[in-house]
Short mmCIF file of C-alpha atoms in Angstrom, two decimals:
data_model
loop_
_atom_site.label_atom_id
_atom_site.label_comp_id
_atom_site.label_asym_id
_atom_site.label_seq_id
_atom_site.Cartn_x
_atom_site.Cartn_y
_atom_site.Cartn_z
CA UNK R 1 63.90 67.02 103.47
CA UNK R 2 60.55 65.90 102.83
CA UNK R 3 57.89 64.71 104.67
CA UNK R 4 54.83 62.55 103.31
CA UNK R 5 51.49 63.06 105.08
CA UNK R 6 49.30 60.32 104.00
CA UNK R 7 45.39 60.49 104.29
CA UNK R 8 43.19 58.43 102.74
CA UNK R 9 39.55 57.30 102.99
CA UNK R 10 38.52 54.47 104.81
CA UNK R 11 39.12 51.21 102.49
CA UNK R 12 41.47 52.89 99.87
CA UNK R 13 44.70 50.96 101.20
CA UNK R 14 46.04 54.08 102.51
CA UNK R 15 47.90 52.87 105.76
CA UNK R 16 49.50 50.16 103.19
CA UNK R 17 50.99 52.70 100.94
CA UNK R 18 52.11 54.72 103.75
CA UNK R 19 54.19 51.41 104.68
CA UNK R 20 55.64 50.47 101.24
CA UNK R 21 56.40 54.61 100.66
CA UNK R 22 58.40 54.70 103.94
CA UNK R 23 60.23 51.31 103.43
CA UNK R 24 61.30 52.56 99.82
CA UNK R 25 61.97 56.30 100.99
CA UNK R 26 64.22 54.89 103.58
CA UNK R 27 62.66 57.38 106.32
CA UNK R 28 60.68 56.39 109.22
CA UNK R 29 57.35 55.95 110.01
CA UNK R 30 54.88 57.30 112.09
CA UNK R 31 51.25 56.12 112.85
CA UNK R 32 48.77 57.63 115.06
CA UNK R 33 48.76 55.28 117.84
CA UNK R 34 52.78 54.22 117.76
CA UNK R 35 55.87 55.45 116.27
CA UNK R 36 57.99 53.15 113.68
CA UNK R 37 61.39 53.96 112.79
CA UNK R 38 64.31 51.81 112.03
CA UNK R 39 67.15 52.27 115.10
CA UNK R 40 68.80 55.74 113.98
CA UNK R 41 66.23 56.94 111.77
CA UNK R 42 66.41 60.42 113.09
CA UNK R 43 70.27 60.85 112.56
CA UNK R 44 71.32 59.61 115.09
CA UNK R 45 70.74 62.81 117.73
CA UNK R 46 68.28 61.17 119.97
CA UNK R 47 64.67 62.85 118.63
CA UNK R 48 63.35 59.58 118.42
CA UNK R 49 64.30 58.45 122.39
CA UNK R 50 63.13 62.14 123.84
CA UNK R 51 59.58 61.49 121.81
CA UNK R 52 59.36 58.06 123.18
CA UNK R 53 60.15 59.13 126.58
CA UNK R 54 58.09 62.09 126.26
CA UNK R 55 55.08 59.72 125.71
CA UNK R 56 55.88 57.16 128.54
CA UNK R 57 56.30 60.20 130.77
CA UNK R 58 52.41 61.39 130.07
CA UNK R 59 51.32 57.74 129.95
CA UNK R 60 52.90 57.39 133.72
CA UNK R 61 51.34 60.52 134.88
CA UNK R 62 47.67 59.45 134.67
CA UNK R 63 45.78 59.33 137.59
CA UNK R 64 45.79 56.21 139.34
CA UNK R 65 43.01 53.40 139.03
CA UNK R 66 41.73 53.49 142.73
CA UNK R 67 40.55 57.43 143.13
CA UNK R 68 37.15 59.04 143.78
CA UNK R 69 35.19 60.00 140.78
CA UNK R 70 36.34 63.99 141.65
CA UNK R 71 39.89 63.21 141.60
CA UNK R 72 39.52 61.08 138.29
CA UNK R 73 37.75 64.27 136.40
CA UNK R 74 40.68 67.23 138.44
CA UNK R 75 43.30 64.86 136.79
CA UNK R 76 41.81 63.53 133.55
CA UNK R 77 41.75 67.73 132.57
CA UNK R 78 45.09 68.32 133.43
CA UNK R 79 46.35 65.39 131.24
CA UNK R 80 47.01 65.78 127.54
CA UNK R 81 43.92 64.12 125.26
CA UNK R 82 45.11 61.31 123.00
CA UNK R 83 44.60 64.28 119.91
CA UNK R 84 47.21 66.37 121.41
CA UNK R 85 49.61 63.50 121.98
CA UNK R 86 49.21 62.62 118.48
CA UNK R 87 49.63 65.50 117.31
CA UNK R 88 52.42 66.12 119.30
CA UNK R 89 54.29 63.05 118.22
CA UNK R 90 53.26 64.39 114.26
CA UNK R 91 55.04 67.79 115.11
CA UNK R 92 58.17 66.01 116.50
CA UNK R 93 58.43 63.21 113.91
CA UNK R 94 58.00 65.89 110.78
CA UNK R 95 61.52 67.70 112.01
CA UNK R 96 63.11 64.81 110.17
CA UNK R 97 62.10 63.27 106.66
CA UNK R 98 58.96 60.70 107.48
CA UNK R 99 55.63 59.15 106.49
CA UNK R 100 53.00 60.39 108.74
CA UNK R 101 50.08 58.09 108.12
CA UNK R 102 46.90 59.90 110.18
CA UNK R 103 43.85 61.22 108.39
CA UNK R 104 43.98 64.35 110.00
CA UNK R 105 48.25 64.76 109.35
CA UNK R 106 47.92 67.43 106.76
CA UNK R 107 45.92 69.61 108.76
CA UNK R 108 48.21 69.19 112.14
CA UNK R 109 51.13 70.03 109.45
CA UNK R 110 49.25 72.83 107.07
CA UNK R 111 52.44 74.83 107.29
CA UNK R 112 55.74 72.69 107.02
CA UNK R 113 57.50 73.85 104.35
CA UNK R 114 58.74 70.51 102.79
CA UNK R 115 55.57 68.25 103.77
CA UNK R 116 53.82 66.86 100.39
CA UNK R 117 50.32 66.05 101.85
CA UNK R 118 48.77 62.73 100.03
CA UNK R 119 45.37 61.85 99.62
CA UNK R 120 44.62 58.29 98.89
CA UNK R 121 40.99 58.21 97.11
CA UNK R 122 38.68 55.20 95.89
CA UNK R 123 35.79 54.85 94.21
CA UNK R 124 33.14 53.69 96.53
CA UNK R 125 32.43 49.77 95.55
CA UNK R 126 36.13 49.34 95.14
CA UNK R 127 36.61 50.76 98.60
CA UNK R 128 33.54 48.35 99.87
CA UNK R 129 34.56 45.45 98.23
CA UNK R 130 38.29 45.73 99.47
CA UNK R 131 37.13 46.52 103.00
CA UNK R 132 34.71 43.68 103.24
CA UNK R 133 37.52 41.05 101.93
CA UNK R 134 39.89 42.79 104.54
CA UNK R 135 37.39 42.55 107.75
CA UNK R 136 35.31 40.00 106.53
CA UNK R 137 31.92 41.53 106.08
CA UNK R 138 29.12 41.70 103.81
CA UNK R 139 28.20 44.29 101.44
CA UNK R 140 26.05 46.44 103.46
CA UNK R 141 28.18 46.06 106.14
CA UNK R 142 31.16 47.22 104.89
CA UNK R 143 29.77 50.13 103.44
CA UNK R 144 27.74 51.42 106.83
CA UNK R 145 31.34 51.18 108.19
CA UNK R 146 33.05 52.89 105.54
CA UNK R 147 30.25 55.76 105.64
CA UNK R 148 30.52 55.75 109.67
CA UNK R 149 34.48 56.08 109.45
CA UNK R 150 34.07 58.69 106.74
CA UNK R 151 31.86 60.96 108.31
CA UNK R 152 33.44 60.99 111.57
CA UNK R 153 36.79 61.78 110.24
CA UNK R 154 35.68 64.30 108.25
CA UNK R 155 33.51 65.65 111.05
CA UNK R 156 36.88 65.92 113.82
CA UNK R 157 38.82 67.17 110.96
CA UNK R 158 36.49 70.07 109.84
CA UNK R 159 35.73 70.74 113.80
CA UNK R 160 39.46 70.57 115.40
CA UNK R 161 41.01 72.38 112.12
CA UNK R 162 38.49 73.79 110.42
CA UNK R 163 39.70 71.90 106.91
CA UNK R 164 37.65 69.94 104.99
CA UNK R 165 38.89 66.63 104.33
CA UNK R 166 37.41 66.27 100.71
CA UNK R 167 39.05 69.35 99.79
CA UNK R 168 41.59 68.95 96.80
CA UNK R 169 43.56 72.25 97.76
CA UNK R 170 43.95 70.50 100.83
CA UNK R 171 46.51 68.19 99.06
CA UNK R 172 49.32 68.36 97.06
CA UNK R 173 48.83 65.03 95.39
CA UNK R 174 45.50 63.46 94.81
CA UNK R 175 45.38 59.23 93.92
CA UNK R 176 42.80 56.62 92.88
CA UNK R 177 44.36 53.68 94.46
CA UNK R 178 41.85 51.58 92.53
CA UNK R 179 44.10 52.89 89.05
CA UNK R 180 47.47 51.95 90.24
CA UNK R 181 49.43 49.30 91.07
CA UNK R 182 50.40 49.90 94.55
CA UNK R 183 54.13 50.35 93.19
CA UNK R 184 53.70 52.54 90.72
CA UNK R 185 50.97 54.71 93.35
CA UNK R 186 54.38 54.69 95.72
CA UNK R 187 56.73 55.66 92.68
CA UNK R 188 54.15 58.60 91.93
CA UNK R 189 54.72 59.76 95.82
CA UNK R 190 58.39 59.47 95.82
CA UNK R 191 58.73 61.86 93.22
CA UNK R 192 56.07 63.87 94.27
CA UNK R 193 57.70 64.11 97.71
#
C-alpha cells in the first residue's frame, strides 16, 4: 500500500503531477482544501463518507453569523483551525493508498510506513516563466509571488513541524520537473512509490 505525498515549490507543476500520478496509480486523491476520489476508492468500507461527514459536521458547528464579538472569539477556540482539519483529512486519507498533494504532507505523515514523500523542484526562471504564463503576470511579478509563496510555506512548515522544507532527507524522491516530461516525472513516482 503506498501512499504518495507530493510537495513541490510554488510554479514547479506540482499539483499537476499529483493529478496525472493519481489518475495512473488508480488511487484517490486528496488536496488540501477538498477530497477527490473516484466512488469506492477506499474499498468500499465507507472511510471516504465518515471523512466527508466528519468535515460537514465541524463546518456546521461554527458559531453562527449574528453573535457578539465575545461569543465569536469563546467559539472560534473551541473549533478545529483549517491546519488541523487538513491534517486530519491527510491522516484519514493515508489509511488507504492515495496522492496527498499539500506542501506540508510529508511532515503531517513523517512516520507512515509505506508513504514515499515527493518533492517536485524547479529551477527558478523555469518556475517564473511557467507561473507567469499560468496567472498571467510579468516577470517581476511572478517571481515576488513565487518568493512570497516560498517563504511562507517554508516558514509554517519549519514552525508547525519543525522540518525544513528544502531538506533532501526530508524526501524520498527528489525531481526537476523542468528535466522531464511530465509522463516520464509520473513513471519515475510510480515506481518509486
Amino acid at each position: 500500500m503506498t501512499v504518495w505525498t507530493i510537495s513541490w515549490q510554488p510554479g514547479s507543476d506540482g499539483e499537476r503531477v499529483a493529478d496525472l500520478l493519481a489518475e495512473r496509480a488508480g488511487v484517490p486523491l486528496v488536496h488540501p482544501e477538498n477530497v477527490v476520489a473516484p466512488p469506492g476508492a477506499f474499498g468500499g468500507d465507507g472511510r471516504m463518507d465518515r471523512l466527508t461527514s466528519w468535515l460537514c459536521e465541524a463546518a456546521a458547528s461554527a458559531a453562527p453569523i449574528f453573535v457578539t464579538s465575545a461569543d465569536r472569539v469563546a467559539a472560534r477556540s473551541e473549533l478545529p483551525s483549517a491546519r488541523e482539519l487538513i491534517e486530519s483529512a491527510i491522516l484519514e486519507a493515508a489509511r488507504s493508498p492515495t496522492v496527498v498533494v499539500d506542501w506540508s504532507a510529508f511532515a503531517v505523515l513523517t512516520e507512515h510506513p509505506s508513504a514515499c514523500h515527493v518533492r517536485i523542484r524547479a529551477p527558478l526562471e523555469w518556475r517564473i516563466q511557467m507561473y507567469a504564463r499560468e496567472h498571467c503576470l510579468s516577470r517581476e511579478a511572478s517571481k515576488q509571488a513565487l518568493d512570497r509563496l516560498e517563504r511562507h510555506r517554508r516558514t509554517l512548515v519549519q514552525r508547525r513541524y519543525g522540518r525544513a522544507l528544502d531538506s533532501v532527507e526530508n524526501f524520498t524522491v527528489v525531481c526537476d520537473a523542468s528535466r522531464l516530461a511530465l509522463d516520464d516525472l509520473v513513471e519515475v513516482l510510480l515506481v518509486a512509490g
